[in-house]
């Protein structure tokens, strides 16, 4: 599976972005999908995931209802819609897929994922 993440850019505080994760290989329809981010000088952290075990989204606490997931099966893509962005959200964002069964309780573990996109930079600044 080869993943392409895109949609990053510069956005003012309070703004929105939609990040895209597209697969050039097998359909992502049945995959578990995760999003992670890495801010400058910090370790990678989990943002959220869509479990393919129960179909539910799971988010890190810092998201606080600001982000949502969208799947587009026709385009073989998944999206991370991010609203109410703050400078603390500035980071390189990565998507990843688990071709097996991704349990929501485990989806914050990077080792659960089989393939990763290359990352897309999100900068939140005025």
Coordinates of N, CA, C and O in Angstrom, one line a residue:
X1 N 0.8 -1.2 0.0 CA 0.0 0.0 0.0 C 0.9 1.2 0.0 O 1.8 1.3 0.8
X2 N 0.6 2.1 -0.9 CA 1.3 3.4 -1.0 C 0.3 4.5 -0.7 O -0.7 4.6 -1.3
X3 N 0.7 5.3 0.3 CA -0.2 6.4 0.7 C 0.3 7.7 0.4 O 1.6 8.0 0.5
X4 N -0.5 8.6 0.0 CA -0.2 10.0 -0.3 C -1.0 10.9 0.6 O -2.2 11.0 0.4
X5 N -0.3 11.7 1.4 CA -1.0 12.6 2.3 C -0.8 14.0 1.6 O 0.2 14.4 1.1
X6 N -1.9 14.8 1.7 CA -1.8 16.1 1.1 C -2.9 17.0 1.8 O -3.6 16.6 2.6
X7 N -2.8 18.3 1.4 CA -3.8 19.2 2.0 C -3.3 20.2 3.0 O -4.0 21.0 3.5
X8 N -2.0 20.0 3.4 CA -1.5 20.9 4.4 C -1.2 22.3 3.8 O -1.3 22.5 2.6
X9 N -0.9 23.2 4.7 CA -0.6 24.5 4.3 C -0.6 25.5 5.4 O -0.6 25.1 6.6
X10 N -0.6 26.8 5.1 CA -0.6 27.8 6.1 C -2.1 28.3 6.3 O -2.8 28.6 5.4
X11 N -2.5 28.3 7.6 CA -3.8 28.7 7.9 C -3.8 29.6 9.2 O -3.0 29.3 10.1
X12 N -4.6 30.6 9.3 CA -4.6 31.5 10.5 C -5.3 30.8 11.6 O -6.1 29.8 11.4
X13 N -5.0 31.2 12.8 CA -5.7 30.6 14.0 C -7.2 30.7 13.9 O -7.7 31.7 13.5
X14 N -7.8 29.6 14.2 CA -9.3 29.6 14.1 C -9.7 29.0 12.7 O -10.9 28.8 12.5
X15 N -8.8 28.9 11.8 CA -9.1 28.4 10.5 C -9.3 26.9 10.4 O -9.2 26.2 11.4
X16 N -9.5 26.4 9.2 CA -9.8 25.0 9.0 C -8.9 24.5 7.8 O -8.6 25.3 6.9
X17 N -8.7 23.2 7.8 CA -8.0 22.5 6.7 C -8.6 21.1 6.6 O -9.0 20.5 7.7
X18 N -8.5 20.6 5.4 CA -8.9 19.2 5.2 C -7.7 18.5 4.7 O -7.3 18.8 3.6
X19 N -7.2 17.5 5.4 CA -6.1 16.7 5.0 C -6.6 15.5 4.3 O -7.6 14.9 4.7
X20 N -5.9 15.1 3.2 CA -6.3 13.9 2.4 C -5.3 12.8 2.6 O -4.1 13.1 2.6
X21 N -5.7 11.6 2.6 CA -4.9 10.4 2.6 C -5.4 9.5 1.5 O -6.5 9.0 1.6
X22 N -4.6 9.4 0.4 CA -5.1 8.6 -0.7 C -4.2 7.4 -0.9 O -3.0 7.5 -0.8
X23 N -4.8 6.3 -1.2 CA -4.1 5.0 -1.5 C -4.0 4.8 -3.0 O -5.0 4.9 -3.7
X24 N -2.8 4.5 -3.5 CA -2.6 4.2 -4.9 C -2.7 2.7 -5.1 O -2.5 2.3 -6.3
X25 N -2.9 2.0 -4.1 CA -2.9 0.6 -4.2 C -4.3 0.0 -3.9 O -5.3 0.5 -4.4
X26 N -4.3 -0.9 -3.0 CA -5.6 -1.6 -2.6 C -6.6 -0.6 -2.0 O -6.2 0.5 -1.5
X27 N -7.9 -0.9 -2.1 CA -8.9 -0.1 -1.6 C -8.7 0.1 -0.1 O -8.4 -0.9 0.6
X28 N -8.9 1.3 0.4 CA -8.8 1.6 1.8 C -10.1 1.3 2.6 O -10.2 1.5 3.8
X29 N -11.1 0.9 1.8 CA -12.5 0.8 2.4 C -12.5 -0.1 3.7 O -13.2 0.3 4.6
X30 N -11.7 -1.1 3.7 CA -11.7 -2.0 4.8 C -10.6 -1.8 5.8 O -10.5 -2.5 6.8
X31 N -9.7 -0.9 5.5 CA -8.6 -0.6 6.4 C -8.9 0.2 7.6 O -9.8 1.0 7.6
X32 N -8.2 0.0 8.7 CA -8.2 1.0 9.7 C -7.3 2.1 9.4 O -6.2 1.9 8.8
X33 N -7.7 3.3 9.7 CA -6.9 4.5 9.3 C -6.5 5.3 10.5 O -7.4 5.6 11.3
X34 N -5.3 5.7 10.6 CA -4.9 6.5 11.7 C -4.2 7.8 11.2 O -3.7 7.8 10.1
X35 N -4.2 8.8 12.0 CA -3.5 10.0 11.8 C -2.6 10.3 13.0 O -3.0 10.2 14.1
X36 N -1.4 10.7 12.6 CA -0.4 11.1 13.7 C 0.2 12.5 13.2 O 0.0 12.9 12.1
X37 N 0.8 13.1 14.1 CA 1.5 14.4 13.8 C 2.8 14.5 14.6 O 3.0 13.9 15.6
X38 N 3.7 15.3 14.0 CA 4.9 15.6 14.7 C 5.3 17.0 14.6 O 5.5 17.5 13.5
X39 N 5.3 17.7 15.7 CA 5.6 19.1 15.7 C 7.1 19.3 15.8 O 7.8 18.4 16.2
X40 N 7.6 20.5 15.4 CA 9.0 20.7 15.4 C 9.6 20.5 16.8 O 9.1 21.1 17.8
X41 N 10.6 19.7 16.9 CA 11.3 19.4 18.2 C 10.5 18.6 19.1 O 11.0 18.4 20.3
X42 N 9.5 18.0 18.7 CA 8.7 17.1 19.5 C 8.6 15.7 18.9 O 8.8 15.5 17.8
X43 N 8.1 14.8 19.8 CA 7.9 13.4 19.3 C 6.6 13.3 18.6 O 5.7 14.1 18.7
X44 N 6.5 12.3 17.7 CA 5.3 12.0 17.0 C 4.2 11.7 18.0 O 4.4 11.0 19.0
X45 N 3.0 12.2 17.8 CA 1.9 11.9 18.6 C 0.7 11.5 17.8 O 0.5 11.9 16.7
X46 N -0.2 10.7 18.4 CA -1.4 10.2 17.8 C -2.4 11.3 17.8 O -2.6 12.0 18.8
X47 N -3.1 11.4 16.6 CA -4.2 12.4 16.5 C -5.6 11.7 16.6 O -6.5 12.1 17.4
X48 N -5.7 10.6 15.9 CA -7.0 9.9 15.9 C -7.0 8.7 14.9 O -6.0 8.5 14.2
X49 N -8.1 8.0 14.9 CA -8.2 6.9 14.0 C -9.6 6.5 13.7 O -10.5 7.0 14.4
X50 N -9.8 5.8 12.6 CA -11.1 5.1 12.3 C -10.9 3.6 12.5 O -10.1 3.0 11.7
X51 N -11.5 3.1 13.5 CA -11.4 1.6 13.7 C -12.2 0.9 12.6 O -13.4 1.2 12.3
X52 N -11.6 -0.2 12.1 CA -12.4 -1.0 11.2 C -13.0 -2.2 12.0 O -13.5 -3.2 11.4
X53 N -12.8 -2.2 13.3 CA -13.5 -3.2 14.1 C -14.9 -2.8 14.4 O -15.8 -3.6 14.3
X54 N -15.1 -1.6 14.8 CA -16.4 -1.1 15.2 C -16.9 0.1 14.3 O -18.0 0.6 14.5
X55 N -16.0 0.5 13.4 CA -16.4 1.6 12.5 C -16.4 3.0 13.2 O -16.8 4.0 12.6
X56 N -16.0 3.1 14.4 CA -16.0 4.3 15.2 C -14.8 5.1 15.0 O -13.7 4.6 14.9
X57 N -14.9 6.4 15.1 CA -13.7 7.3 15.2 C -13.2 7.4 16.7 O -14.0 7.3 17.6
X58 N -11.9 7.5 16.8 CA -11.3 7.7 18.1 C -10.3 8.9 18.0 O -9.6 9.0 17.0
X59 N -10.3 9.8 19.0 CA -9.5 10.9 18.9 C -8.7 11.1 20.2 O -9.1 10.7 21.3
X60 N -7.5 11.7 20.0 CA -6.7 12.1 21.2 C -7.5 13.2 21.9 O -8.3 14.0 21.4
X61 N -7.2 13.3 23.2 CA -7.9 14.3 24.0 C -7.7 15.7 23.5 O -8.7 16.6 23.7
X62 N -6.6 16.1 23.0 CA -6.3 17.5 22.6 C -7.2 17.9 21.4 O -7.4 19.1 21.1
X63 N -7.8 16.9 20.7 CA -8.7 17.3 19.6 C -9.9 18.0 20.1 O -10.4 19.0 19.4
X64 N -10.5 17.6 21.1 CA -11.7 18.3 21.8 C -12.8 18.6 20.8 O -13.3 19.7 20.8
X65 N -13.1 17.7 19.9 CA -14.3 17.8 19.0 C -14.0 18.7 17.8 O -14.9 19.0 17.1
X66 N -12.8 19.1 17.6 CA -12.5 20.0 16.5 C -12.2 19.2 15.2 O -12.3 19.8 14.1
X67 N -11.9 18.0 15.2 CA -11.5 17.2 14.0 C -12.6 16.1 13.8 O -13.2 15.6 14.7
X68 N -12.7 15.8 12.5 CA -13.6 14.7 12.1 C -13.0 13.9 11.0 O -12.1 14.4 10.3
X69 N -13.4 12.7 10.8 CA -12.9 11.8 9.7 C -14.0 11.7 8.6 O -15.2 11.6 8.9
X70 N -13.5 11.6 7.4 CA -14.4 11.4 6.3 C -13.8 10.3 5.4 O -12.6 10.4 5.1
X71 N -14.5 9.4 4.9 CA -14.0 8.4 3.9 C -14.7 8.7 2.6 O -15.9 9.1 2.5
X72 N -13.9 8.6 1.5 CA -14.5 8.7 0.2 C -14.1 7.4 -0.6 O -12.9 7.3 -1.1
X73 N -15.0 6.5 -0.6 CA -14.6 5.2 -1.2 C -14.4 5.3 -2.7 O -13.6 4.5 -3.3
X74 N -15.0 6.2 -3.4 CA -14.9 6.3 -4.8 C -13.5 6.8 -5.2 O -12.9 6.5 -6.2
X75 N -12.9 7.7 -4.3 CA -11.6 8.2 -4.6 C -10.5 7.4 -3.8 O -9.4 7.8 -3.8
X76 N -11.0 6.4 -3.1 CA -10.0 5.6 -2.3 C -9.2 6.5 -1.4 O -8.0 6.4 -1.3
X77 N -9.9 7.3 -0.7 CA -9.3 8.3 0.1 C -10.0 8.4 1.5 O -11.1 8.1 1.7
X78 N -9.2 9.0 2.4 CA -9.8 9.3 3.7 C -9.3 10.7 4.0 O -8.2 11.2 3.6
X79 N -10.1 11.4 4.8 CA -9.8 12.8 5.1 C -9.9 13.1 6.6 O -10.7 12.5 7.3
X80 N -9.0 14.0 7.0 CA -9.1 14.5 8.3 C -9.5 16.0 8.2 O -8.7 16.8 7.8
X81 N -10.7 16.3 8.6 CA -11.2 17.7 8.6 C -10.8 18.3 10.0 O -11.2 17.8 11.0
X82 N -10.1 19.4 9.9 CA -9.6 20.0 11.1 C -10.2 21.4 11.2 O -10.0 22.2 10.3
X83 N -10.9 21.7 12.2 CA -11.5 23.1 12.5 C -10.9 23.7 13.7 O -10.3 23.0 14.5
X84 N -11.1 25.0 13.9 CA -10.7 25.7 15.0 C -9.2 25.5 15.4 O -8.8 25.2 16.5
X85 N -8.4 25.6 14.3 CA -7.0 25.3 14.5 C -6.3 26.4 15.3 O -6.7 27.5 15.3
X86 N -5.3 25.9 16.1 CA -4.5 26.8 16.9 C -3.0 26.6 16.5 O -2.7 25.6 15.9
X87 N -2.2 27.6 16.9 CA -0.7 27.4 16.6 C -0.2 26.1 17.2 O 0.8 25.5 16.6
X88 N -0.8 25.6 18.2 CA -0.3 24.3 18.8 C -0.6 23.1 17.9 O 0.0 22.0 18.1
X89 N -1.4 23.3 16.9 CA -1.6 22.3 15.9 C -0.6 22.2 14.8 O -0.7 21.4 13.9
X90 N 0.3 23.2 14.8 CA 1.4 23.2 13.8 C 2.2 21.9 13.8 O 2.8 21.6 14.9
X91 N 2.3 21.2 12.7 CA 3.0 19.9 12.7 C 3.0 19.3 11.3 O 2.2 19.8 10.5
X92 N 3.8 18.3 11.1 CA 3.7 17.5 10.0 C 2.7 16.4 10.3 O 2.9 15.7 11.3
X93 N 1.7 16.2 9.5 CA 0.6 15.2 9.8 C 0.8 14.0 8.8 O 1.1 14.2 7.6
X94 N 0.7 12.9 9.4 CA 0.9 11.6 8.7 C -0.4 10.8 8.8 O -1.0 10.7 9.9
X95 N -0.7 10.1 7.7 CA -1.8 9.1 7.7 C -1.1 7.7 7.7 O 0.0 7.6 7.2
X96 N -1.8 6.8 8.2 CA -1.3 5.4 8.2 C -2.5 4.5 8.1 O -3.6 4.8 8.5
X97 N -2.3 3.3 7.6 CA -3.3 2.3 7.5 C -2.9 1.0 8.2 O -1.7 0.6 8.2
X98 N -3.9 0.3 8.7 CA -3.8 -1.0 9.3 C -4.6 -1.9 8.4 O -5.9 -1.8 8.4
X99 N -4.0 -2.8 7.7 CA -4.7 -3.7 6.8 C -5.4 -4.8 7.5 O -6.3 -5.5 6.9
X100 N -5.0 -5.0 8.7 CA -5.7 -6.0 9.6 C -6.8 -5.3 10.3 O -7.5 -4.4 9.8
X101 N -7.0 -5.8 11.5 CA -8.1 -5.3 12.4 C -7.6 -4.2 13.3 O -6.7 -4.5 14.2
X102 N -8.1 -3.0 13.2 CA -7.6 -1.9 14.0 C -8.6 -1.7 15.1 O -9.7 -1.2 14.8
X103 N -8.3 -2.0 16.3 CA -9.2 -1.8 17.5 C -8.9 -0.4 18.0 O -7.8 0.1 18.1
X104 N -10.0 0.3 18.3 CA -9.9 1.6 18.8 C -9.1 1.8 20.0 O -8.4 2.8 20.2
X105 N -9.0 0.7 20.8 CA -8.2 0.8 22.0 C -6.7 0.7 21.7 O -5.9 1.1 22.6
X106 N -6.4 0.3 20.5 CA -4.9 0.1 20.2 C -4.5 1.1 19.1 O -3.3 1.1 18.8
X107 N -5.4 1.9 18.6 CA -5.0 2.7 17.4 C -4.1 3.9 17.7 O -3.6 4.5 16.7
X108 N -3.7 4.1 18.9 CA -2.7 5.1 19.2 C -1.3 4.6 19.1 O -0.4 5.4 19.2
X109 N -1.2 3.3 18.9 CA 0.1 2.6 18.8 C 0.6 2.6 17.4 O 0.0 2.0 16.5
X110 N 1.7 3.3 17.1 CA 2.2 3.4 15.7 C 2.5 2.0 15.1 O 2.4 1.8 13.9
X111 N 2.8 1.0 16.0 CA 3.2 -0.3 15.5 C 2.0 -1.1 15.0 O 2.2 -2.1 14.4
X112 N 0.8 -0.5 15.2 CA -0.4 -1.2 14.7 C -0.5 -1.0 13.2 O -1.3 -1.8 12.5
X113 N 0.2 -0.1 12.6 CA 0.0 0.3 11.2 C 1.0 -0.3 10.3 O 2.2 -0.5 10.6
X114 N 0.5 -0.7 9.1 CA 1.4 -1.4 8.1 C 2.0 -0.4 7.1 O 3.0 -0.8 6.4
X115 N 1.4 0.7 6.8 CA 1.9 1.6 5.8 C 1.6 3.0 6.2 O 0.6 3.3 6.9
X116 N 2.6 3.9 5.8 CA 2.5 5.3 6.2 C 2.6 6.2 5.0 O 3.4 5.9 4.1
X117 N 1.9 7.4 5.0 CA 2.1 8.4 4.0 C 3.4 9.2 4.4 O 3.9 9.1 5.5
X118 N 3.7 10.1 3.5 CA 5.0 10.8 3.7 C 4.8 12.1 4.5 O 5.8 12.6 4.9
X119 N 3.6 12.4 4.9 CA 3.4 13.6 5.7 C 3.1 14.9 5.0 O 3.6 15.1 3.8
X120 N 2.3 15.7 5.6 CA 2.0 17.0 5.0 C 2.0 18.0 6.1 O 1.5 17.8 7.2
X121 N 2.6 19.2 5.8 CA 2.9 20.2 6.8 C 1.7 21.1 7.0 O 1.2 21.7 6.0
X122 N 1.3 21.3 8.2 CA 0.3 22.2 8.6 C 0.9 23.3 9.5 O 1.5 23.0 10.5
X123 N 0.7 24.5 9.1 CA 1.3 25.6 9.8 C 0.1 26.6 10.2 O -0.6 27.1 9.3
X124 N -0.1 26.8 11.5 CA -1.2 27.6 11.9 C -0.5 28.9 12.5 O 0.2 28.9 13.5
X125 N -0.7 30.0 11.8 CA 0.0 31.2 12.2 C -0.7 32.4 11.5 O -1.3 32.3 10.4
X126 N -0.7 33.5 12.2 CA -1.3 34.7 11.7 C -0.2 35.5 10.9 O -0.5 36.6 10.4

